[in-house]
GROMACS .gro file of C-alpha atoms in nm:
model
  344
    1UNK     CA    1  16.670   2.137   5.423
    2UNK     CA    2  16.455   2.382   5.245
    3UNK     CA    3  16.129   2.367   5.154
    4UNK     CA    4  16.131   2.234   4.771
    5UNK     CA    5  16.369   1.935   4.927
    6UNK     CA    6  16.086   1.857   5.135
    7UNK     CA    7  15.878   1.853   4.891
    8UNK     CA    8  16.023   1.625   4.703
    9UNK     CA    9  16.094   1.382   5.010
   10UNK     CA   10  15.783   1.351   5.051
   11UNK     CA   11  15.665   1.247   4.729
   12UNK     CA   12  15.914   0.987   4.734
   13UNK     CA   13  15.789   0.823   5.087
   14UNK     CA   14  15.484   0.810   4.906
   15UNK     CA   15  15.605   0.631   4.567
   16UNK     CA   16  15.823   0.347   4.757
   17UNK     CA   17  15.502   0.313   4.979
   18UNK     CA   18  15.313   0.256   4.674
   19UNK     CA   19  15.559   0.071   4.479
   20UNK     CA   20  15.583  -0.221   4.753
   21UNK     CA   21  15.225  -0.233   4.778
   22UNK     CA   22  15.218  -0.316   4.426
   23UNK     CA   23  15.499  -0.610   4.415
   24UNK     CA   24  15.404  -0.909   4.570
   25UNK     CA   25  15.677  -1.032   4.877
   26UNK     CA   26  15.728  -1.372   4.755
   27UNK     CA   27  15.901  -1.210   4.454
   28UNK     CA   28  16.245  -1.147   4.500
   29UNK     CA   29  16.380  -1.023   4.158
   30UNK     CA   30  16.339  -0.612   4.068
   31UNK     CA   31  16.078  -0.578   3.801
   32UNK     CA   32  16.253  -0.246   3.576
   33UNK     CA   33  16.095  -0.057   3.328
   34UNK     CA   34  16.315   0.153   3.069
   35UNK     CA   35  16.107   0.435   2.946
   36UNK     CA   36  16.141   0.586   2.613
   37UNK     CA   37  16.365   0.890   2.584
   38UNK     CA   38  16.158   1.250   2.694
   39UNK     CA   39  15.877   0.976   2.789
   40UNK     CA   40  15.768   0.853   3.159
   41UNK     CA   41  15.673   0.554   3.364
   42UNK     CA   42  15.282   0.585   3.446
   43UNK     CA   43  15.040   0.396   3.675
   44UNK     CA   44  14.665   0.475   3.608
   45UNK     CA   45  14.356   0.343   3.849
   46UNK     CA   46  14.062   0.102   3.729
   47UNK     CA   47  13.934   0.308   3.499
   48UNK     CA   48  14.231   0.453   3.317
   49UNK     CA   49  14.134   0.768   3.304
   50UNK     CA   50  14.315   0.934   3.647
   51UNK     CA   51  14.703   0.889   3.651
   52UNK     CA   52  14.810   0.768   4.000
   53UNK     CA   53  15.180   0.768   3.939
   54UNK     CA   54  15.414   0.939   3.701
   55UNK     CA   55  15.786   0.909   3.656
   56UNK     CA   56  15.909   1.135   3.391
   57UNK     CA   57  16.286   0.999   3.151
   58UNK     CA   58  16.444   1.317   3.388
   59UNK     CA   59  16.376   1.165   3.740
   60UNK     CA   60  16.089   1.375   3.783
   61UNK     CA   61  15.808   1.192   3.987
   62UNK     CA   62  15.459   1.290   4.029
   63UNK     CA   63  15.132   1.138   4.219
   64UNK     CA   64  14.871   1.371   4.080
   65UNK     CA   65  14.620   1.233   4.375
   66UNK     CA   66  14.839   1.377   4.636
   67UNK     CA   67  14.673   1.627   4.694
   68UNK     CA   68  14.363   1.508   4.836
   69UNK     CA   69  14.468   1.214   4.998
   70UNK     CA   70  14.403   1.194   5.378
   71UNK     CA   71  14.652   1.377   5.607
   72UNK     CA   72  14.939   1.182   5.770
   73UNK     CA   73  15.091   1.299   6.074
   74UNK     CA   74  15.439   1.181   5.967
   75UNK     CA   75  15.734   1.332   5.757
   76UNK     CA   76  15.951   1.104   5.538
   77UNK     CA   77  16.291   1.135   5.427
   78UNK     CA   78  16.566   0.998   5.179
   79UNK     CA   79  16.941   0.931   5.152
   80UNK     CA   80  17.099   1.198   4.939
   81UNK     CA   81  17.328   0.964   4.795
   82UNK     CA   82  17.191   0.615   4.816
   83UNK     CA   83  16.835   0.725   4.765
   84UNK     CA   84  16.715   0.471   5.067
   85UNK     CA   85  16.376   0.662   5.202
   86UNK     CA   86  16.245   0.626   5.588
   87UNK     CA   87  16.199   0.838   5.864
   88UNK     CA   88  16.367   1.153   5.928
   89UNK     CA   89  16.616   1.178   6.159
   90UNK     CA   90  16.548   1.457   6.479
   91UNK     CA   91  16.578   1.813   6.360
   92UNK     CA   92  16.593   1.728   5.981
   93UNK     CA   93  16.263   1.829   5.867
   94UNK     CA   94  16.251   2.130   6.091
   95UNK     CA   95  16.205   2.399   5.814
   96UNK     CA   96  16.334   2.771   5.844
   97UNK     CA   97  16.024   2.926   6.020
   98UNK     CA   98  15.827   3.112   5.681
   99UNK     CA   99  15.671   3.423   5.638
  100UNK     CA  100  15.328   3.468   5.885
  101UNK     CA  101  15.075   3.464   5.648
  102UNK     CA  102  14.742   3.625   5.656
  103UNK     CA  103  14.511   3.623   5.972
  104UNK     CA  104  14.194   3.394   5.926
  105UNK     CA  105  13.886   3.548   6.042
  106UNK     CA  106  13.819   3.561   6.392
  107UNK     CA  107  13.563   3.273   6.520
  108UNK     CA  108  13.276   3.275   6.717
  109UNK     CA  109  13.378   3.364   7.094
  110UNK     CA  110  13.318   3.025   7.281
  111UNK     CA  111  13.190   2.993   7.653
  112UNK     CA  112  13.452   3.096   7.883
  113UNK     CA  113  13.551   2.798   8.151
  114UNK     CA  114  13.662   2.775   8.478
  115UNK     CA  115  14.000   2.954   8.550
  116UNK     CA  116  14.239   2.624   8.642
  117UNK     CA  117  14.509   2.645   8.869
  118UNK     CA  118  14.805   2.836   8.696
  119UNK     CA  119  15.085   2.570   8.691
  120UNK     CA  120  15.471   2.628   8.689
  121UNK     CA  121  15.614   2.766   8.329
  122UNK     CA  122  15.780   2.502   8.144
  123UNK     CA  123  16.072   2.556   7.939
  124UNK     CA  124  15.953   2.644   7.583
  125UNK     CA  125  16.043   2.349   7.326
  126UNK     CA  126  16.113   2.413   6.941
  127UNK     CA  127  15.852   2.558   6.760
  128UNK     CA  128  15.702   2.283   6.530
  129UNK     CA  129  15.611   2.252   6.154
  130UNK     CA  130  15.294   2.444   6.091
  131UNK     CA  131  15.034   2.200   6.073
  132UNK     CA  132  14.703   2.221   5.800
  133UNK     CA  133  14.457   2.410   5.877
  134UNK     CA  134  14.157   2.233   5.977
  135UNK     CA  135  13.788   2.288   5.900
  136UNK     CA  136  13.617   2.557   6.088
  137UNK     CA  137  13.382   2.416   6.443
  138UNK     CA  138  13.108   2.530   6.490
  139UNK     CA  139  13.008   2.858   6.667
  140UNK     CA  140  12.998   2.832   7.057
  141UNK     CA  141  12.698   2.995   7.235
  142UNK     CA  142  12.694   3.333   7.266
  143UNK     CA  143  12.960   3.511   7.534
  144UNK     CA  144  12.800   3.770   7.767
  145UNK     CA  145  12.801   4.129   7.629
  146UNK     CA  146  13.122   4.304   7.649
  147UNK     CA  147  13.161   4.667   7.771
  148UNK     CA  148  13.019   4.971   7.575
  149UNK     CA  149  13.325   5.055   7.335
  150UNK     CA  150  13.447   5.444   7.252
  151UNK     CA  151  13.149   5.615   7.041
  152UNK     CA  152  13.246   5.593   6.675
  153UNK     CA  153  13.255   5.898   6.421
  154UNK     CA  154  12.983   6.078   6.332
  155UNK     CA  155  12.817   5.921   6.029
  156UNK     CA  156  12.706   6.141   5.700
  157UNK     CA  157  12.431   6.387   5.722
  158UNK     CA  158  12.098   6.150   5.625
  159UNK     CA  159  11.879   6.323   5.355
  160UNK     CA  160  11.656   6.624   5.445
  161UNK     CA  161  11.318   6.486   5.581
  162UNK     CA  162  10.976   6.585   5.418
  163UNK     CA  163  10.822   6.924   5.546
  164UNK     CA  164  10.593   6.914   5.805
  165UNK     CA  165  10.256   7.053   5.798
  166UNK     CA  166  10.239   7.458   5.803
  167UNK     CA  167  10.147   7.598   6.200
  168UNK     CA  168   9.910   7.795   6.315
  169UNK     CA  169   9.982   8.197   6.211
  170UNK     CA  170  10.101   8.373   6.532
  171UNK     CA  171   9.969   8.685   6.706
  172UNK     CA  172  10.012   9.031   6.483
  173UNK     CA  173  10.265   9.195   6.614
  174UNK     CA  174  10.301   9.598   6.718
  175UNK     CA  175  10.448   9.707   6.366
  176UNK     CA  176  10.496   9.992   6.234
  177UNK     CA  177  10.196  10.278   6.305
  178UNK     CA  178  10.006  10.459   6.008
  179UNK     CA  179  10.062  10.785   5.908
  180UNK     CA  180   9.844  11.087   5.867
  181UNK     CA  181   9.878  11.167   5.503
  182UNK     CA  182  10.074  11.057   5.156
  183UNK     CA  183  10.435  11.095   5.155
  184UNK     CA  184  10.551  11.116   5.513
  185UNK     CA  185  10.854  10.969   5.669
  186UNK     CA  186  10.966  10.692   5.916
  187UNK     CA  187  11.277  10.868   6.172
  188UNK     CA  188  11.376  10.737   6.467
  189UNK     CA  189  11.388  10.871   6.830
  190UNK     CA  190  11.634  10.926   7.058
  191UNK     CA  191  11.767  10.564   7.276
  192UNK     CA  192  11.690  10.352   7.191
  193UNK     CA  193  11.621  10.495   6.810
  194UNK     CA  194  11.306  10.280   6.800
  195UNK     CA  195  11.078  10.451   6.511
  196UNK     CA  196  10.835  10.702   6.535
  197UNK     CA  197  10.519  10.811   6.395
  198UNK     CA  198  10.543  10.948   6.012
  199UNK     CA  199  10.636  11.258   5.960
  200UNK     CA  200  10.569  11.514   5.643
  201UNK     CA  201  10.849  11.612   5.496
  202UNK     CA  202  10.893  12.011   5.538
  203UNK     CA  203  11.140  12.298   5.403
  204UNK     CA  204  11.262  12.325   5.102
  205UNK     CA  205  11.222  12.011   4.956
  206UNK     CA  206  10.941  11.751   4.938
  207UNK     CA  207  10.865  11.355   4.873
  208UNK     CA  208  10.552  11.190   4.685
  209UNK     CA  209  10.428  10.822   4.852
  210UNK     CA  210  10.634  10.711   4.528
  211UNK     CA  211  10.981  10.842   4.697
  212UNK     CA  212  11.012  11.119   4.442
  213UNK     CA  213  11.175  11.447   4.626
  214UNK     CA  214  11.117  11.779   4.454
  215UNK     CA  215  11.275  12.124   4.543
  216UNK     CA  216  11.019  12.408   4.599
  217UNK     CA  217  11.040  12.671   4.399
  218UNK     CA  218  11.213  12.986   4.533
  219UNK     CA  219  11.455  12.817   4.740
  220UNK     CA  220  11.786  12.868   4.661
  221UNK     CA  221  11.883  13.189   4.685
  222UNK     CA  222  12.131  13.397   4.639
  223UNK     CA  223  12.257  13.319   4.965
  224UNK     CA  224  12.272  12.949   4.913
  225UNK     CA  225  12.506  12.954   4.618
  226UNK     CA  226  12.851  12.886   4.687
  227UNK     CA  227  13.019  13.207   4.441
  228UNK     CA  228  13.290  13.444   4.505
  229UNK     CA  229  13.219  13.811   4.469
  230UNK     CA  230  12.904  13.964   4.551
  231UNK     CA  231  12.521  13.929   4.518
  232UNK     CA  232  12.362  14.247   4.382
  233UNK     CA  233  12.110  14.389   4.162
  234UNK     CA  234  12.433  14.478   3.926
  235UNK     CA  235  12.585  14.154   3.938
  236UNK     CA  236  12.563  13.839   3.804
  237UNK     CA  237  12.645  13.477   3.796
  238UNK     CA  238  12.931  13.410   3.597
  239UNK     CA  239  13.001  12.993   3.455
  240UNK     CA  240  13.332  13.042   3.659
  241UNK     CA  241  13.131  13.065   4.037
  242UNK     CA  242  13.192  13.442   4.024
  243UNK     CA  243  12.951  13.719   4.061
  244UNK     CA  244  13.069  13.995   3.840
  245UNK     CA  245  12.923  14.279   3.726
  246UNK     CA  246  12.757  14.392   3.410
  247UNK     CA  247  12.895  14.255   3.088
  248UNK     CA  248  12.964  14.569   2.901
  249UNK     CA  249  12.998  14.923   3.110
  250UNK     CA  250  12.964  15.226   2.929
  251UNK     CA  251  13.311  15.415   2.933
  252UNK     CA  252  13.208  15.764   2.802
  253UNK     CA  253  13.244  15.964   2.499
  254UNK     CA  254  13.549  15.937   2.292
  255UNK     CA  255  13.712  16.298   2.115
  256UNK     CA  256  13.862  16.314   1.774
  257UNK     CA  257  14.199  16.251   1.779
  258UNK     CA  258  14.157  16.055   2.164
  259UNK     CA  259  14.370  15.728   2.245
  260UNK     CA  260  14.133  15.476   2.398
  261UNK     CA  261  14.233  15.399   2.801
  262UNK     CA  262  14.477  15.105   2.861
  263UNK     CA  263  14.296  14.962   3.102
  264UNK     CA  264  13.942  14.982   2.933
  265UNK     CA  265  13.808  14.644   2.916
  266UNK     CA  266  13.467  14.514   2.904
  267UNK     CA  267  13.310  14.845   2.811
  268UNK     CA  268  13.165  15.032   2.530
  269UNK     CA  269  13.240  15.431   2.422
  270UNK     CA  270  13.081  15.616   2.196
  271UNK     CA  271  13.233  15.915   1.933
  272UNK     CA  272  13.095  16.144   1.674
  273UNK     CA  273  13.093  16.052   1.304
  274UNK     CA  274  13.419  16.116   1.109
  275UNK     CA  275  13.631  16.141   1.441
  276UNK     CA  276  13.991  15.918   1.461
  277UNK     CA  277  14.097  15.737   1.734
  278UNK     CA  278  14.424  15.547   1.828
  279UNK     CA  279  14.408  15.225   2.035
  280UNK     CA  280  14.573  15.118   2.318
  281UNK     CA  281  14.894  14.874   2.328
  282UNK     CA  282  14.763  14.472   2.262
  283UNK     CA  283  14.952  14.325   2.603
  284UNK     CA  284  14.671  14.250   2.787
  285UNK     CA  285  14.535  13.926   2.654
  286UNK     CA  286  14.132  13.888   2.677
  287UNK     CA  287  14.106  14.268   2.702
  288UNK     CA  288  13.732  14.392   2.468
  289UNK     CA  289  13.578  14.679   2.446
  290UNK     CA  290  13.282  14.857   2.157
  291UNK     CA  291  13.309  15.154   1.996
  292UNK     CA  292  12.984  15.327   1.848
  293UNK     CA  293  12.891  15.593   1.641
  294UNK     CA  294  12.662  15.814   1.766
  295UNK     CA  295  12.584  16.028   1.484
  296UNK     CA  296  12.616  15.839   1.165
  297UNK     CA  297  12.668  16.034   0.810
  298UNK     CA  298  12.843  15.808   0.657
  299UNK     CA  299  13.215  15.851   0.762
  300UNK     CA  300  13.238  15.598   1.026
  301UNK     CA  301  13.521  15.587   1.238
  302UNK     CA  302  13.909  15.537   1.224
  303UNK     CA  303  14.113  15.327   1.433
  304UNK     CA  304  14.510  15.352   1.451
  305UNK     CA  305  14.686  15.123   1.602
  306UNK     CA  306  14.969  15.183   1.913
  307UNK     CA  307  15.346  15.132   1.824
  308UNK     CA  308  15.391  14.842   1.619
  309UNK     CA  309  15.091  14.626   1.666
  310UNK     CA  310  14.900  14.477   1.390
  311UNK     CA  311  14.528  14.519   1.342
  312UNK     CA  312  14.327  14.230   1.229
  313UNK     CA  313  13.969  14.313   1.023
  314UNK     CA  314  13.749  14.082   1.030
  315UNK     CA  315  13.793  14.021   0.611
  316UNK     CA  316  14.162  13.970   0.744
  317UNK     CA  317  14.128  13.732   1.019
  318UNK     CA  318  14.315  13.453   0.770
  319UNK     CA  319  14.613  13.699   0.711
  320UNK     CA  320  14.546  14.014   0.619
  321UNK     CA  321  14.668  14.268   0.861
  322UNK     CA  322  14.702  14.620   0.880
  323UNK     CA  323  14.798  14.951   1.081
  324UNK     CA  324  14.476  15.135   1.108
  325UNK     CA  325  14.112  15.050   0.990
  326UNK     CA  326  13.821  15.320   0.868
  327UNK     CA  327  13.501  15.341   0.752
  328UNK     CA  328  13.244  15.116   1.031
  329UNK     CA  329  12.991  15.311   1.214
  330UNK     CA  330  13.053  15.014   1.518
  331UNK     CA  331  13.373  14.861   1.612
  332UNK     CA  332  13.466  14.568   1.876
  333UNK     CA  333  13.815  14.501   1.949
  334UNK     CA  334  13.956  14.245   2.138
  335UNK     CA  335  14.376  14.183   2.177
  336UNK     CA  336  14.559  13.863   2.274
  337UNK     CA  337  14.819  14.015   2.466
  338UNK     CA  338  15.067  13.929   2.201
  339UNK     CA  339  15.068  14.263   1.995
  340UNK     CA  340  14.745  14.194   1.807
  341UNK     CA  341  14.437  14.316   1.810
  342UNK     CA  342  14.116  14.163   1.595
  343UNK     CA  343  13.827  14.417   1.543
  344UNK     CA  344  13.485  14.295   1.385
   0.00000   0.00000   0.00000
């Protein structure tokens, strides 16, 4: 039998209870009452304003105050086909055992009695209908305090406190000791490299008490410039790290008619007004030298060139070129190694 069959047994126990209640005995004959069509038999209490009984054109039948009356320890049933209620036969009203539902709160722990005898283990009987839950007792005395349990997890940091009251300032320590003048160093010692006293910066170099270092004049020297080549008085620096010597070195006197050395470079000869001169071949690229007059009437001097290499003038430099070129009391010829030679 499930659960909404039940139900519904029950409600009828309770409306044939009622119903002979309110026929007298000495009355033999059924009273019946046809009820209008979607309509319903109702029974209402003194007041008529609270419906006590209800039975609805479909069969349905209600008894709204069921719900509160008092509990009753006993279950009714009905004939399936007869309709006859009474008491239910064993094992009828047995349910299927439902769902657990949720766990009530725990009560107050009561005083513990006196451990009885343990008696012999009967054998365990049908578990019954779940009965209504009754109203809460009250709360027993207090039980006797149970052993410490495990220590929980550590709660949330708590907000930082206020901050206390500023101590007392400590003994100076050792520090640091003064120097002797402006300017002077801290360095440490040997183990365990623990400072000493300042020091004044010596040698080349020195520091203001604002940290600025200055080099002393005279102090780098020849020696302490890292150059190829060699430091003389007829040397110098070059912007390549190379110490070379002078810039132009005088190559002699040139005669008429002379061809100007191959390897000349970087020097200057002289020759006597009027006089021709042939130049040597343009392959070295980079290769200068100056040719002057030394006593100037008016002729100037005449270059030729070597094979067939072009001169450039320095009115020609855009284009114009030429074999030879007379006429300038001062020459100075360079050559690009490619055959040309520009003179200005």
């Amino acid at each position: 039998m499930n659960n909404a069959l039940l139900q519904r047994t029950r409600i009828a126990a309770l409306l044939g209870t009622v119903l002979a209640l309110q026929v007298p005995a000495v009355l033999a004959a059924d009273i019946s009452a046809t009820v209008p069509a979607g309509g319903g038999f109702v029974v209402k209490d003194s007041t008529g304003a609270n419906t006590r009984l209800r039975v609805q054109d479909d069969g349905t039948v209600a008894l709204p105050a069921l719900g509160a009356a008092t509990p009753q320890g006993s279950v009714a049933c009905f004939d399936s086909a007869t309709g006859q209620m009474g008491p239910c036969a064993a094992g009828v009203a047995v349910g299927a055992t439902g769902s657990t539902g949720p766990t009530g709160p725990t009560g107050a722990t009561g005083a513990a009695g006196a451990t009885g005898i343990q008696g012999a283990q009967g054998i365990q009987g049908p578990a019954g209908p779940t009965g209504i839950t009754g109203a809460i007792g009250p709360s027993g005395p207090q039980g006797s305090v149970g052993i410490q349990g495990e220590t929980g997890p550590t709660g949330p940091t708590g907000p930082t406190g206020a901050q206390g009251t500023t101590g007392a300032t400590g003994v100076t320590g050792a520090g640091y000791s003064n120097g002797t003048a402006a300017g002077q160093i801290y360095l440490t010692g040997n183990s365990p490299f623990a400072p000493q006293s300042p020091q004044t910066v010596t040698g080349d170099v020195s520091v203001s008490n604002t940290a600025v270092i200055t080099l002393k004049n005279g102090t780098v020297t020849p020696a302490k410039i890292s150059a190829t080549g060699t430091a003389s008085a007829t040397t110098y620096l070059r912007g390549d790290g190379t110490w070379s010597g002078h810039f132009m070195a005088p190559g002699g006197a040139l005669a008429n008619g002379a061809t100007i050395p191959a390897s000349a470079s970087g020097a200057f000869y002289t020759a006597a007004d009027g006089s021709t001169l042939n130049l040597p071949s343009a392959s070295a690229a980079g290769q200068y030298f100056v040719i002057l007059t030394t006593n100037p009437s008016g002729q100037g001097l005449t270059l030729n060139r070597s094979g067939t290499d072009t001169i450039f003038d320095n009115t020609g430099f855009s284009g114009g070129a030429g074999t030879s070129i007379s006429g300038l009391l001062k020459y100075t010829c360079v050559s690009d190694g490619s055959g040309h030679w520009y003179i200005y």
